[in-house]
Coordinates of C-alpha atoms and ligand atoms in Angstrom, one line a residue:
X1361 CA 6.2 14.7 -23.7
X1362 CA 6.6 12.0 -26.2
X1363 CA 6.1 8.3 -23.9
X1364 CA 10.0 7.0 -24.7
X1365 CA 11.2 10.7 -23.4
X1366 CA 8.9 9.8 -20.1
X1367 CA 10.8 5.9 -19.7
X1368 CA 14.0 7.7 -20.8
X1369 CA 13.8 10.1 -17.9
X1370 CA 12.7 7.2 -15.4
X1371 CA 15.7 5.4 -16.6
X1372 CA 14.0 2.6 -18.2
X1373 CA 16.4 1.3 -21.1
X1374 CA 14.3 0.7 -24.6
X1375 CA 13.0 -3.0 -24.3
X1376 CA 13.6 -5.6 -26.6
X1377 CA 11.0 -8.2 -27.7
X1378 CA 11.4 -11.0 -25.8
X1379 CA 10.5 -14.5 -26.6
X1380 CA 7.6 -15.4 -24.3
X1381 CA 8.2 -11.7 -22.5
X1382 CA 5.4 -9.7 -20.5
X1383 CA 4.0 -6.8 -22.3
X1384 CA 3.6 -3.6 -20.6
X1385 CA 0.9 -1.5 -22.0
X1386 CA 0.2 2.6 -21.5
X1387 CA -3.7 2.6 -20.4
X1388 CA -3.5 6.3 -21.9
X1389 CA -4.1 5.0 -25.3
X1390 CA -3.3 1.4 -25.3
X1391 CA -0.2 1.1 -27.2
X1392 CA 2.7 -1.1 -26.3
X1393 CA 5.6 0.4 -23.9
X1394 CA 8.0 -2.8 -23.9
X1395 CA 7.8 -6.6 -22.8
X1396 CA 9.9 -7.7 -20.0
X1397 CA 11.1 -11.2 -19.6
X1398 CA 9.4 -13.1 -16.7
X1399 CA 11.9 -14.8 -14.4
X1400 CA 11.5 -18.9 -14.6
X1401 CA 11.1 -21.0 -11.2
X1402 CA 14.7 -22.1 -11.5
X1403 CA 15.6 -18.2 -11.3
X1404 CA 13.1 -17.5 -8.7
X1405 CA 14.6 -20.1 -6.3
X1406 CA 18.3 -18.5 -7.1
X1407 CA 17.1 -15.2 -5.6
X1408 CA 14.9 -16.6 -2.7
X1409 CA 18.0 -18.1 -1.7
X1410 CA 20.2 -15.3 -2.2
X1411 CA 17.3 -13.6 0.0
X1412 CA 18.0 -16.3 2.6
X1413 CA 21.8 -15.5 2.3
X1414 CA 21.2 -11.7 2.2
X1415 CA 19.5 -12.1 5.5
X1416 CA 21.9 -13.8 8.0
X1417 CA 24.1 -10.4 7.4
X1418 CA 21.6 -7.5 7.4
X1419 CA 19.7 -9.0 10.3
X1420 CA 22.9 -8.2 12.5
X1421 CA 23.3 -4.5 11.0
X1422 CA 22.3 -2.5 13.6
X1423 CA 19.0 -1.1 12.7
X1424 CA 20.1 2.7 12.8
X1425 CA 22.6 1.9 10.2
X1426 CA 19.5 -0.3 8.1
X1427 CA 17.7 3.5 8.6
X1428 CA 20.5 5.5 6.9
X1429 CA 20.3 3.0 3.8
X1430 CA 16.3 4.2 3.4
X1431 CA 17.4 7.9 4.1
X1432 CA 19.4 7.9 1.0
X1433 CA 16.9 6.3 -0.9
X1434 CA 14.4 8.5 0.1
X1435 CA 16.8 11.4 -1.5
X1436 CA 17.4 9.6 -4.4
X1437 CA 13.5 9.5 -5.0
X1438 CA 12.9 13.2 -3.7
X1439 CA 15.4 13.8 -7.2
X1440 CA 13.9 12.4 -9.2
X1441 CA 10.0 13.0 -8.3
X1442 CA 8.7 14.3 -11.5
X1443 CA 10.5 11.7 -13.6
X1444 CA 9.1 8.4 -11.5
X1445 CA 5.3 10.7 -11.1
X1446 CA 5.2 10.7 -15.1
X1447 CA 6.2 7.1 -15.4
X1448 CA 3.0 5.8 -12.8
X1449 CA 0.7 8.5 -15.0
X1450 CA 1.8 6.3 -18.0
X1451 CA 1.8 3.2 -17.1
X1452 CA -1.2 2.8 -14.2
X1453 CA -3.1 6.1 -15.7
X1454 CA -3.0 8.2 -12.6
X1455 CA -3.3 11.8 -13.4
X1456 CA -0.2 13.7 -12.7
X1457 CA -0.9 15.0 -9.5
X1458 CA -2.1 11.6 -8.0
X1459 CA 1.0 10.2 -9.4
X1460 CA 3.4 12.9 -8.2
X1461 CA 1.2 12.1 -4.5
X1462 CA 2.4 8.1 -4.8
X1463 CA 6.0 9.1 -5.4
X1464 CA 5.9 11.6 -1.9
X1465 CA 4.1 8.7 -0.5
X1466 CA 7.0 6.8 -1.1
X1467 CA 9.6 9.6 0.7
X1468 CA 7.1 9.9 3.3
X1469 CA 7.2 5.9 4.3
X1470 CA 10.9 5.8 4.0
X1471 CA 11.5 8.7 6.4
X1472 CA 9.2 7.0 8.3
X1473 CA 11.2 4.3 8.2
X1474 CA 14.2 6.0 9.1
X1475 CA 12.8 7.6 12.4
X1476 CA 11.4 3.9 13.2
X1477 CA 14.9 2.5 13.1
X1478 CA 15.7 4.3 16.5
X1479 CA 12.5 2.6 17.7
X1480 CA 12.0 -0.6 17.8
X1481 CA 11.0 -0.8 21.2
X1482 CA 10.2 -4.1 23.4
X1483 CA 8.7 -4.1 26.9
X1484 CA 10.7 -4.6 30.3
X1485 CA 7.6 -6.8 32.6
X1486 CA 7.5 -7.0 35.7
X1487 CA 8.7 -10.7 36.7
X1488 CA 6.7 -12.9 39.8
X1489 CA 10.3 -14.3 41.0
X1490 CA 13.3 -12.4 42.9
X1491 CA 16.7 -11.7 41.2
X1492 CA 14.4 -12.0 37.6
X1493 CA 14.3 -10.0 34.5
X1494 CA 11.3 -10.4 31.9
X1495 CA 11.9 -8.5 28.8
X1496 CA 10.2 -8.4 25.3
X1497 CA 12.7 -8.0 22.4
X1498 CA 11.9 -8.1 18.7
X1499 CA 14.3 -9.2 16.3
X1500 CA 13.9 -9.8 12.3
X1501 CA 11.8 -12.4 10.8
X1502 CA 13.8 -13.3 7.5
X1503 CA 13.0 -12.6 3.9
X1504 CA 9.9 -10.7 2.7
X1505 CA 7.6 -11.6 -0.2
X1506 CA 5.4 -8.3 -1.1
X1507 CA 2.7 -8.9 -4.0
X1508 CA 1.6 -5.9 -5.5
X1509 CA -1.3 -5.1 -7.2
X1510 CA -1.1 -2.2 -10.2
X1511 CA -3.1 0.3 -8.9
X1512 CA -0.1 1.9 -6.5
X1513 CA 2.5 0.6 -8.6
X1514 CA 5.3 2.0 -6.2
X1515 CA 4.0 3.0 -3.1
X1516 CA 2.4 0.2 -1.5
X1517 CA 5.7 -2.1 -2.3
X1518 CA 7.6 0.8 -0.5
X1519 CA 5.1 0.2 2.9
X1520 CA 6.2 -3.1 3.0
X1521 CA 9.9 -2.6 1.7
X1522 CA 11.1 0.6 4.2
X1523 CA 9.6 -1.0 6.9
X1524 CA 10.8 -4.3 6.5
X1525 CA 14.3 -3.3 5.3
X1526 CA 14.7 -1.4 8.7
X1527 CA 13.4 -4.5 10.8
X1528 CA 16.3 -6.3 9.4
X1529 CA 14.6 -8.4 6.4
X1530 CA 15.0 -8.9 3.1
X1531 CA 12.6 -8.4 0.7
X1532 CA 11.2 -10.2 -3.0
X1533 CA 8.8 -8.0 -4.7
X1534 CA 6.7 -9.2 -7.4
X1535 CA 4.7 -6.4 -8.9
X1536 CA 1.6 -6.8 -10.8
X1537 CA 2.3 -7.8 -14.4
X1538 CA 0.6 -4.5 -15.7
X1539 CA 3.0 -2.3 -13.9
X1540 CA 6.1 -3.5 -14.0
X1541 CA 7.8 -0.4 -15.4
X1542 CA 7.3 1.5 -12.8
X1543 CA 8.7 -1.2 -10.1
X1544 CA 11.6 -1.4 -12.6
X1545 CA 12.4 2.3 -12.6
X1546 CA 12.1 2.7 -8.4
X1547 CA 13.5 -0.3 -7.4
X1548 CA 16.9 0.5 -9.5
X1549 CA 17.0 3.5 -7.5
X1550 CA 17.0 1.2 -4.2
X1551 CA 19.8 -0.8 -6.0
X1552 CA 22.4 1.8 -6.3
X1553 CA 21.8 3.4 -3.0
X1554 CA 22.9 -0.8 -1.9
X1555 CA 25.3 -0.5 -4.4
X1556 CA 27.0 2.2 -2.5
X1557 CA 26.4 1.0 1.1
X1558 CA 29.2 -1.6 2.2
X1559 CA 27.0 -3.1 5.2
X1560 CA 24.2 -3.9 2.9
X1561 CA 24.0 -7.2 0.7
X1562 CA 23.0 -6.5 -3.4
X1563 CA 20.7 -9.2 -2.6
X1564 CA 18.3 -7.3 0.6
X1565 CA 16.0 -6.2 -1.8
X1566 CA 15.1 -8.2 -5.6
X1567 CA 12.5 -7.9 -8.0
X1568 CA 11.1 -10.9 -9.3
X1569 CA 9.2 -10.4 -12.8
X1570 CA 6.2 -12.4 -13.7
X1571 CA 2.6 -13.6 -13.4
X1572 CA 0.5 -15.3 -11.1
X1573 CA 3.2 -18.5 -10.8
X1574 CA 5.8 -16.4 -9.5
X1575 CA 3.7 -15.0 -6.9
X1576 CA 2.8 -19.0 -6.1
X1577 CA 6.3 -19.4 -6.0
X1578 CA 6.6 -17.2 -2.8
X1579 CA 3.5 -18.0 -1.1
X1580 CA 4.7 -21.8 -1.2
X1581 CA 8.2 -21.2 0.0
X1582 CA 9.2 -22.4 3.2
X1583 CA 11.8 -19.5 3.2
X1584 CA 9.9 -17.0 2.9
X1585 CA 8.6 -15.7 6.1
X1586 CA 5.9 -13.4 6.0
X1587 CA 3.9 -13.1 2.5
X1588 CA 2.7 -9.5 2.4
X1589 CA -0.1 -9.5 -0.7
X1590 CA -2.0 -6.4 -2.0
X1591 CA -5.0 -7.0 -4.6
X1592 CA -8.1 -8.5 -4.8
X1593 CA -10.1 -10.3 -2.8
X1594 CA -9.6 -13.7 -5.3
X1595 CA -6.2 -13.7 -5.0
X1596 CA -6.1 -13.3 -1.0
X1597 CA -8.4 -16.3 -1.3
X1598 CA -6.5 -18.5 -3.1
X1599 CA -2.9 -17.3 -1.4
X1600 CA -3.9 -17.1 2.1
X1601 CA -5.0 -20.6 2.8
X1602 CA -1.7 -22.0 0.6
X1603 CA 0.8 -19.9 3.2
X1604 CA -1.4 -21.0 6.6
X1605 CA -0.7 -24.3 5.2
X1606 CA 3.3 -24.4 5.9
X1607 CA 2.5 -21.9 9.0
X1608 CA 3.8 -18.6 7.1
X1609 CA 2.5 -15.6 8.1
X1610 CA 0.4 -13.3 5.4
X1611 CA -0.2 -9.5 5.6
X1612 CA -3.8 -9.2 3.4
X1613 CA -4.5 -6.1 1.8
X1614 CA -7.4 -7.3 -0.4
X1615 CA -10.7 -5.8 -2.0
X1616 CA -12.7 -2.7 -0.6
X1617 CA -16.1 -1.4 -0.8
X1618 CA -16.3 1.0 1.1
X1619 CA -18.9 3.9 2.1
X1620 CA -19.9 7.4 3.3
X1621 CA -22.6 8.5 5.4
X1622 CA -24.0 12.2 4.7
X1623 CA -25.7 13.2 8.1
X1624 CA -28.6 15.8 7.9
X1625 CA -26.3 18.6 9.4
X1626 CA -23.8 17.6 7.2
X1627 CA -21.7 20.4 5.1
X1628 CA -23.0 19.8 1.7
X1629 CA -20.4 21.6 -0.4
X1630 CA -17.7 20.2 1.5
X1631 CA -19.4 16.8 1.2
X1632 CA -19.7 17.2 -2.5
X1633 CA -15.9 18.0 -3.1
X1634 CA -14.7 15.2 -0.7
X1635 CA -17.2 12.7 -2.2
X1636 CA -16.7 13.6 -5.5
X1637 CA -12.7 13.0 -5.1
X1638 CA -13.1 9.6 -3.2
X1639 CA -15.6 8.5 -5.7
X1640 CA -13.7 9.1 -8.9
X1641 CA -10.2 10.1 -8.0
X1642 CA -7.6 7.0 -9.9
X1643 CA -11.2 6.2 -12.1
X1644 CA -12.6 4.5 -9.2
X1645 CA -9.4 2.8 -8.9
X1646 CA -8.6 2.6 -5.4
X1647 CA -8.8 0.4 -2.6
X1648 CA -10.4 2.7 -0.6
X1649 CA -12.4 4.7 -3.6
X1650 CA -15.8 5.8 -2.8
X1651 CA -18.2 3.1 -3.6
X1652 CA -21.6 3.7 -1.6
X1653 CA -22.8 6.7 -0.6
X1654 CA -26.0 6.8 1.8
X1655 CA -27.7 10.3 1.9
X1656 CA -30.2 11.3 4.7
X1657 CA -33.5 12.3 2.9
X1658 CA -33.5 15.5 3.8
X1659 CA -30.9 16.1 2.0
X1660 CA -30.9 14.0 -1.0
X1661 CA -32.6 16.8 -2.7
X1662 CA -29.9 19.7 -2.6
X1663 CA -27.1 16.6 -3.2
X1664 CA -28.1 14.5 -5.8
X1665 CA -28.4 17.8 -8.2
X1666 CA -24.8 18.7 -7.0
X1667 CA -23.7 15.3 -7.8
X1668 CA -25.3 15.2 -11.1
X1669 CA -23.6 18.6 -12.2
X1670 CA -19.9 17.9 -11.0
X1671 CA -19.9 14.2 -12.4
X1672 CA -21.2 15.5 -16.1
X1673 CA -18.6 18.7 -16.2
X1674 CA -15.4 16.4 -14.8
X1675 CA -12.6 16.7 -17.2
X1676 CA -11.8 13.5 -18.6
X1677 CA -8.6 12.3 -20.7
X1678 CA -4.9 11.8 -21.0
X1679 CA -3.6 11.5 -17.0
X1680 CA -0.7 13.7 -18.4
X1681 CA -2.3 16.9 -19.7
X1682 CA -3.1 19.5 -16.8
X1683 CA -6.4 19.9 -16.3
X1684 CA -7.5 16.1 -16.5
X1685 CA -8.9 14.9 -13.4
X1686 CA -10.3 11.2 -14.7
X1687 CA -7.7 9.2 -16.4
X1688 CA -8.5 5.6 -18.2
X1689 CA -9.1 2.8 -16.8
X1690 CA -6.4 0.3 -16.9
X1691 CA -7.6 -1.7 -19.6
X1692 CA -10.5 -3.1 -21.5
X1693 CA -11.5 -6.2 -19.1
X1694 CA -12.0 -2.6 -16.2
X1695 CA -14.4 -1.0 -18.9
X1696 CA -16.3 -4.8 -19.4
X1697 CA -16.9 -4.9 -15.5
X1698 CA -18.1 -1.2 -15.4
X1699 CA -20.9 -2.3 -18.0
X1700 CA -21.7 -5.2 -16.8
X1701 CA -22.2 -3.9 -13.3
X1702 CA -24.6 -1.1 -14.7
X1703 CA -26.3 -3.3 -16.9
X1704 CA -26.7 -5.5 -13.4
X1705 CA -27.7 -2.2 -11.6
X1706 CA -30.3 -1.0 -14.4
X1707 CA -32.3 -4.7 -14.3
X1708 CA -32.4 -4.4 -10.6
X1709 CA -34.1 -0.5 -11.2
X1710 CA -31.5 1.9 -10.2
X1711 CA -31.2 5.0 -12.5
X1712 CA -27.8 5.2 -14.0
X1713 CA -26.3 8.5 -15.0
X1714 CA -23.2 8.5 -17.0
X1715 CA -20.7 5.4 -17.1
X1716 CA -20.7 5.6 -21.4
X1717 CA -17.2 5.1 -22.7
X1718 CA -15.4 8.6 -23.9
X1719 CA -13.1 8.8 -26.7
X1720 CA -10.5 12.0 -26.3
X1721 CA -9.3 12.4 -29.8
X1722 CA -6.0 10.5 -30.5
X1723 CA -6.6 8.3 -27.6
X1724 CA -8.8 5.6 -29.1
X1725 CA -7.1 2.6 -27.5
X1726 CA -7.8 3.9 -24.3
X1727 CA -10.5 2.7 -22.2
X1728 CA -11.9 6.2 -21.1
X1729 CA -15.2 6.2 -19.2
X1730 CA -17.5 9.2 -17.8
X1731 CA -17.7 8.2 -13.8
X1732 CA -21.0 6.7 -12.9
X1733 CA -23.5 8.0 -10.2
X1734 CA -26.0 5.2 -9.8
X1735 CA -29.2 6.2 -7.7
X1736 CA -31.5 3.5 -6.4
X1737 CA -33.8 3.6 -3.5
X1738 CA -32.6 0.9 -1.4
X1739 CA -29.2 -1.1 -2.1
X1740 CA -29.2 -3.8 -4.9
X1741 CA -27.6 -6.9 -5.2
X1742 CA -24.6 -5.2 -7.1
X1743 CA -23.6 -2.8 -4.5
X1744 CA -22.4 -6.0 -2.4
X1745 CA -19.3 -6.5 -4.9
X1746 CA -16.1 -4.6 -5.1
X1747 CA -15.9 -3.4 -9.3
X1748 CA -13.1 -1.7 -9.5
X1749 CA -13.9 1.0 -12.0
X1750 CA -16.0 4.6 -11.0
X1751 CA -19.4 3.7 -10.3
X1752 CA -20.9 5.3 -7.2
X1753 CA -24.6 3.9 -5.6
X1754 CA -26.5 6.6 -3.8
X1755 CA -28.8 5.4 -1.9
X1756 CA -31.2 7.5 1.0
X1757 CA -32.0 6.8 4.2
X1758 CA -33.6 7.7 7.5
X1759 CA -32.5 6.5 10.9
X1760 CA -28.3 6.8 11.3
X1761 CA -28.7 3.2 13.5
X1762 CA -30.4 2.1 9.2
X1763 CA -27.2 4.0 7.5
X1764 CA -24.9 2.3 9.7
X1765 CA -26.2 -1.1 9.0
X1766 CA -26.2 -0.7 5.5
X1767 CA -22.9 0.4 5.7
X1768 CA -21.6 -3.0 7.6
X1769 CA -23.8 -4.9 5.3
X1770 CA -20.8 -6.1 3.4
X1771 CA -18.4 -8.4 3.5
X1772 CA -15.8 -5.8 2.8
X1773 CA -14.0 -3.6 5.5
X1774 CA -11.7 -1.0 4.4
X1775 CA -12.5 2.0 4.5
X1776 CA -15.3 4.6 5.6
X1777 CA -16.5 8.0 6.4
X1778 CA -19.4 10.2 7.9
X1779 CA -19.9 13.6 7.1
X1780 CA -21.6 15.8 10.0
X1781 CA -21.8 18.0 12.0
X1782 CA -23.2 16.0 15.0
X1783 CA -21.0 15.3 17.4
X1784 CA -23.0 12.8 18.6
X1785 CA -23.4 10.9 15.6
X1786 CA -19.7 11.3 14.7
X1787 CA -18.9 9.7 17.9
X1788 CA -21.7 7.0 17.2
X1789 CA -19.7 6.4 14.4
X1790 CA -16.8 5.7 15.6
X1791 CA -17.6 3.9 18.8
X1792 CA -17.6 0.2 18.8
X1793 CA -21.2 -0.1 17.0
X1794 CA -20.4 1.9 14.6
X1795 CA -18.2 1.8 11.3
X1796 CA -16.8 -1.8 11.3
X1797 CA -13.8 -0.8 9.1
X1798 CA -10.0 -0.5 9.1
X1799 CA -10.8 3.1 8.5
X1800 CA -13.2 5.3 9.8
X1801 CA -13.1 8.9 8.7
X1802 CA -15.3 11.9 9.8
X1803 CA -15.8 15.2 7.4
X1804 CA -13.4 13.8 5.2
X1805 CA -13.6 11.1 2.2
X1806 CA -12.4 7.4 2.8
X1807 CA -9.9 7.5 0.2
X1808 CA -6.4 9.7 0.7
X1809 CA -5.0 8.1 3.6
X1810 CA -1.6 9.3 4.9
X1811 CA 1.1 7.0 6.0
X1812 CA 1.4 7.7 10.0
X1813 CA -1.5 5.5 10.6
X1814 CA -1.6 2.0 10.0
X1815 CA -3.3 0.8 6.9
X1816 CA -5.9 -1.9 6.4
X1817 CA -9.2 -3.4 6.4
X1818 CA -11.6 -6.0 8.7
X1819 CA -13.7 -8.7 7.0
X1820 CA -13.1 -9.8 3.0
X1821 CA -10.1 -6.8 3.0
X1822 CA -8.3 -9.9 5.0
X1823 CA -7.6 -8.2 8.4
X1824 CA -3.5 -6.8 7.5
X1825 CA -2.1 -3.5 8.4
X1826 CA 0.5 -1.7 6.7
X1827 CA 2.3 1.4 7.1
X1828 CA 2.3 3.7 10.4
X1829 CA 1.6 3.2 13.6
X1830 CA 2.6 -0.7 14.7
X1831 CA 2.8 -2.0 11.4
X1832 CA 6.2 -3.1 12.2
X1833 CA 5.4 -5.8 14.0
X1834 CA 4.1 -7.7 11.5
X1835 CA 8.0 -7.4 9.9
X1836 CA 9.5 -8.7 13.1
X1837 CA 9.4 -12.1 15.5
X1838 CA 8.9 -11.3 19.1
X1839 CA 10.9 -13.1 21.4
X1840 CA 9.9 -13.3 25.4
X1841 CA 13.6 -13.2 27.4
X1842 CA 13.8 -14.4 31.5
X1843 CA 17.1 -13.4 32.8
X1844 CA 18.2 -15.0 35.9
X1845 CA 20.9 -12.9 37.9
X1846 CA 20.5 -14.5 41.2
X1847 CA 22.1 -17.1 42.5
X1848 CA 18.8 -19.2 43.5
X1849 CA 16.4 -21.0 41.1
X1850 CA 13.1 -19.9 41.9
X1851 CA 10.4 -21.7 39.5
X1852 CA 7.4 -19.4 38.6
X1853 CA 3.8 -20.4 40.0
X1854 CA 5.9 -20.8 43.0
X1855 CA 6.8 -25.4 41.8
X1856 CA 9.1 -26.9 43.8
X1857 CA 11.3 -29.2 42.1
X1858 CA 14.3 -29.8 44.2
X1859 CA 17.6 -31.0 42.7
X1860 CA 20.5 -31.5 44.4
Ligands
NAD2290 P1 -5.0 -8.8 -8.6 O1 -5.5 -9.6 -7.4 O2 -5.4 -9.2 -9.9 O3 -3.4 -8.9 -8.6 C1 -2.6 -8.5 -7.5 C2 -1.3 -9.2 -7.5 O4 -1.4 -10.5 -7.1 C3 -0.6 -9.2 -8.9 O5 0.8 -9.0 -8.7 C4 -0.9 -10.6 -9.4 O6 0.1 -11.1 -10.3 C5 -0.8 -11.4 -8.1 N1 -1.6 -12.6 -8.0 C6 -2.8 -12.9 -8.5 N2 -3.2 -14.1 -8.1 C7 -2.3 -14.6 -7.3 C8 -2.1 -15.9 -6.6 N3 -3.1 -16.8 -6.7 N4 -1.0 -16.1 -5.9 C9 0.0 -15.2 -5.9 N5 -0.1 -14.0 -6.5 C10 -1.2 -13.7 -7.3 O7 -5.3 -7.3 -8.3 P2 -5.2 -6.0 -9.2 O8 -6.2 -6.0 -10.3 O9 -3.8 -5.7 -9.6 O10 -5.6 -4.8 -8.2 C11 -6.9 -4.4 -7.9 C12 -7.3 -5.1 -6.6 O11 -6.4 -4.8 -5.5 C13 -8.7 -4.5 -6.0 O12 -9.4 -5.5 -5.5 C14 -8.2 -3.5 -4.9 O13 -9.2 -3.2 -4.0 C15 -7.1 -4.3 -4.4 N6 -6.2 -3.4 -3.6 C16 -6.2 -3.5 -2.3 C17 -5.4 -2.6 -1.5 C18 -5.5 -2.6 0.0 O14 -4.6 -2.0 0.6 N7 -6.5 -3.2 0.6 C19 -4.5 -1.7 -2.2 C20 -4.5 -1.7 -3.6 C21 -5.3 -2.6 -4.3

């Protein structure tokens, strides 16, 4: 399938050049898909407002009603699933399947969503004085600026979208620059399910196109309530601080680095295949990929062979051919920080196996690399960074209390997993001294999360949570009611002040 047949099918018009437009570029071989023009700060502040006005109607929707709106978009999506699966393999370099996975990820939140709109639940409290009603109540926050970054170029905006649409916001997504196609492509599905929905504003949900400015643009704006950001630890940096300063709230989903601890009864073959997909599923490309692995010693010998042998027969190429399970990375700058952090890893004395570009014939614009297995005795200096490409340090060790500390020994705190078949040590694991990360798996990889629970990370990873569970919360303001249906005046703490 030729690439304007796969943005034909997603419903992406042919592009013109634009003066002083953003390109959009395939990773699958580097060629040009279309340039977009980014919206000036003059347009930016027309649709935060719009946002604004969007707000003081769909806030008083009644949130079953703000459900039905994400049930219909999650059918328009369920259509057209293959379509919007190609365009993320095209334009992010996701294999197929992983691509076809973001898209269900996206039905999956919104029926989420839809359920959730029947339960937005306060508290009823139990209140000191007579004749007194305390009562918890939650009520929407106003509009919504979600930052994405272009590694889950549709689903991670839909985490923050259905759940926020349902609370009664309104939402302004900018998407990363390198993936605006596919933000194009979903969030015109979301405009004609408004279209066709009389209680719902055009303006609940825009899209803002642009760079790092635009995303400024929100984080500074007094009107926007809650900045939810996705992408590295950098930008949180620099964002975070700018919305505490006019007392906005921020959702962080920053940079991981995250681990997995092979136990000495641990399952080796179901190690290896869980490993091996958290480690260079997306080329390394996920928040929670596989980053360090620590192996007990008595076991390094049957694993590291294992390792070795899956990571040189891995299929790499185009994400769209079956078969392929190691796409490109997203660009050239991806492929410099892979080298650089192996050339780092080498001068330190780790042996590096693998990591050398790879050039699938026709393809030679894309940055193609063979995934990394880096072994080294005890960790290095480089292990303590997030690079976002497939590089994985394996690393022994002896006592679980030593694995566990080199785990924590970052100042990430996504995502993390043991595998084992102690049930002591999996408890260890878990319990309070044990993984200090969002995400604590056991017998299963640290990447692949599913939407019911919520979704984040401690430390550097900047604390949010997205997704299941609570997340909602975050979407909403919580207001504290006293209702007074006697006909005395009682004072709590039991003050006297007596008026007459
Ligand atoms: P990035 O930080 O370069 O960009 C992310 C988004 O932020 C883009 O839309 C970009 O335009 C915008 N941006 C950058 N600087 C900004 C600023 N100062 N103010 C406002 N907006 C700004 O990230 P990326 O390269 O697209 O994505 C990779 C990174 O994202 C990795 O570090 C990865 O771990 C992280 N990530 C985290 C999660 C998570 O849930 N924790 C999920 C996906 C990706």
């Amino acid at each position: 399938m030729n690439y304007q047949a796969i943005l034909q099918e997603a419903g992406i018009p042919a592009l013109a050049r634009v003066e002083g437009g953003i390109e959009t570029r395939t990773p699958i071989d580097g060629s040009a898909l279309g340039q977009l023009p980014a919206n000036n700060p003059a347009a930016v502040e027309a649709r935060i407002q719009a946002s604004l006005s969007a707000f003081q109607t769909w806030r008083s929707v009644p949130a079953p009603l703000r459900g039905e709106l994400l049930r219909r978009f999650a059918e328009r999506v369920r259509q057209d699933k293959q379509a919007l699966g190609r365009l993320i393999s095209l334009e992010a370099g996701k294999i197929l399947s992983e691509g076809l996975g973001e898209v269900q990820e996206v039905i999956d939140i919104c029926d989420f969503a839809v359920g959730l709109s029947r339960q937005l639940y306060g508290l009823t409290i139990a209140s000191e004085r007579p004749g007194h009603h305390l009562l918890e109540r939650w009520h929407p926050l106003g509009p919504v600026g979600v930052i994405t970054a272009f590694n889950f170029p549709m689903a991670v905006w839909t985490w923050n979208a259905a759940l926020a649409l349902v609370c009664g916001d309104t939402v302004l997504w900018k998407p990363s620059e390198k993936t605006m196609l596919c933000a194009l492509a979903l969030h015109r599905r979301l405009e004609e399910v408004i279209a066709g929905f009389p209680a719902a504003p055009a303006a609940i949900s825009q899209l803002l196109i642009g760079r790092r400015p635009v995303g400024e643009q929100l984080t500074d704006h007094p009107a926007v309530a809650l900045v939810s950001a996705t992408g590295s630890t950098a930008m949180g940096r620099a964002l975070g601080p700018r919305v505490a300063a006019r007392f906005g709230r921020t959702l962080l989903e920053l940079g991981g680095n995250n681990a997995a601890i092979v136990g000495p009864t641990a399952d080796v073959h179901l190690s290896l295949r869980a490993i091996v997909f958290a480690a260079v599923g997306t080329a390394g490309q996920r928040c929670t990929s596989l980053r360090r692995l620590f192996v007990h010693r008595s076991l390094l010998g049957a694993l590291s062979p294992m390792l070795r042998k899956a990571y040189a027969s891995l299929p790499i190429g185009s994400p769209l051919e079956a078969g392929t399970l190691v796409g490109p990375l997203i660009d050239g700058a991806a492929f410099e920080h892979m080298q650089s952090a192996l050339g780092a890893a080498r001068q330190a004395g780790a042996t590096v196996v693998g990591g050398e570009r790879v050039q699938p014939p026709g393809l030679g614009g894309g940055f193609y690399v063979r995934p990394a297995l880096v072994e080294a005795d005890q960790p290095i200096a480089v292990m303590s960074e997030e690079t976002f490409a497939p590089i994985l340090y394996v690393v022994p060790y002896d006592s679980f209390e030593g694995a566990v500390a080199m785990q924590n020994d970052v100042r990430q705190g996504l995502s993390s997993a043991i595998f084992t078949n102690d049930m002591r040590e999996a408890e260890a694991f878990l319990s309070a001294t044990g993984s200090d990360c969002g995400i604590a798996n056991v017998n299963t990889g640290p990447s692949g999360a599913e939407i019911g629970g919520a979704f984040g990370g401690e430390k550097e990873t900047g604390g949010g949570r997205e997704s299941g569970s609570d997340s909602w919360k975050t979407y909403m303001r919580r207001q504290t009611q006293t209702v007074n249906y006697s006909r005395q005046m009682p004072l709590a703490q039991g003050v006297q002040f007596p008026v007459d």
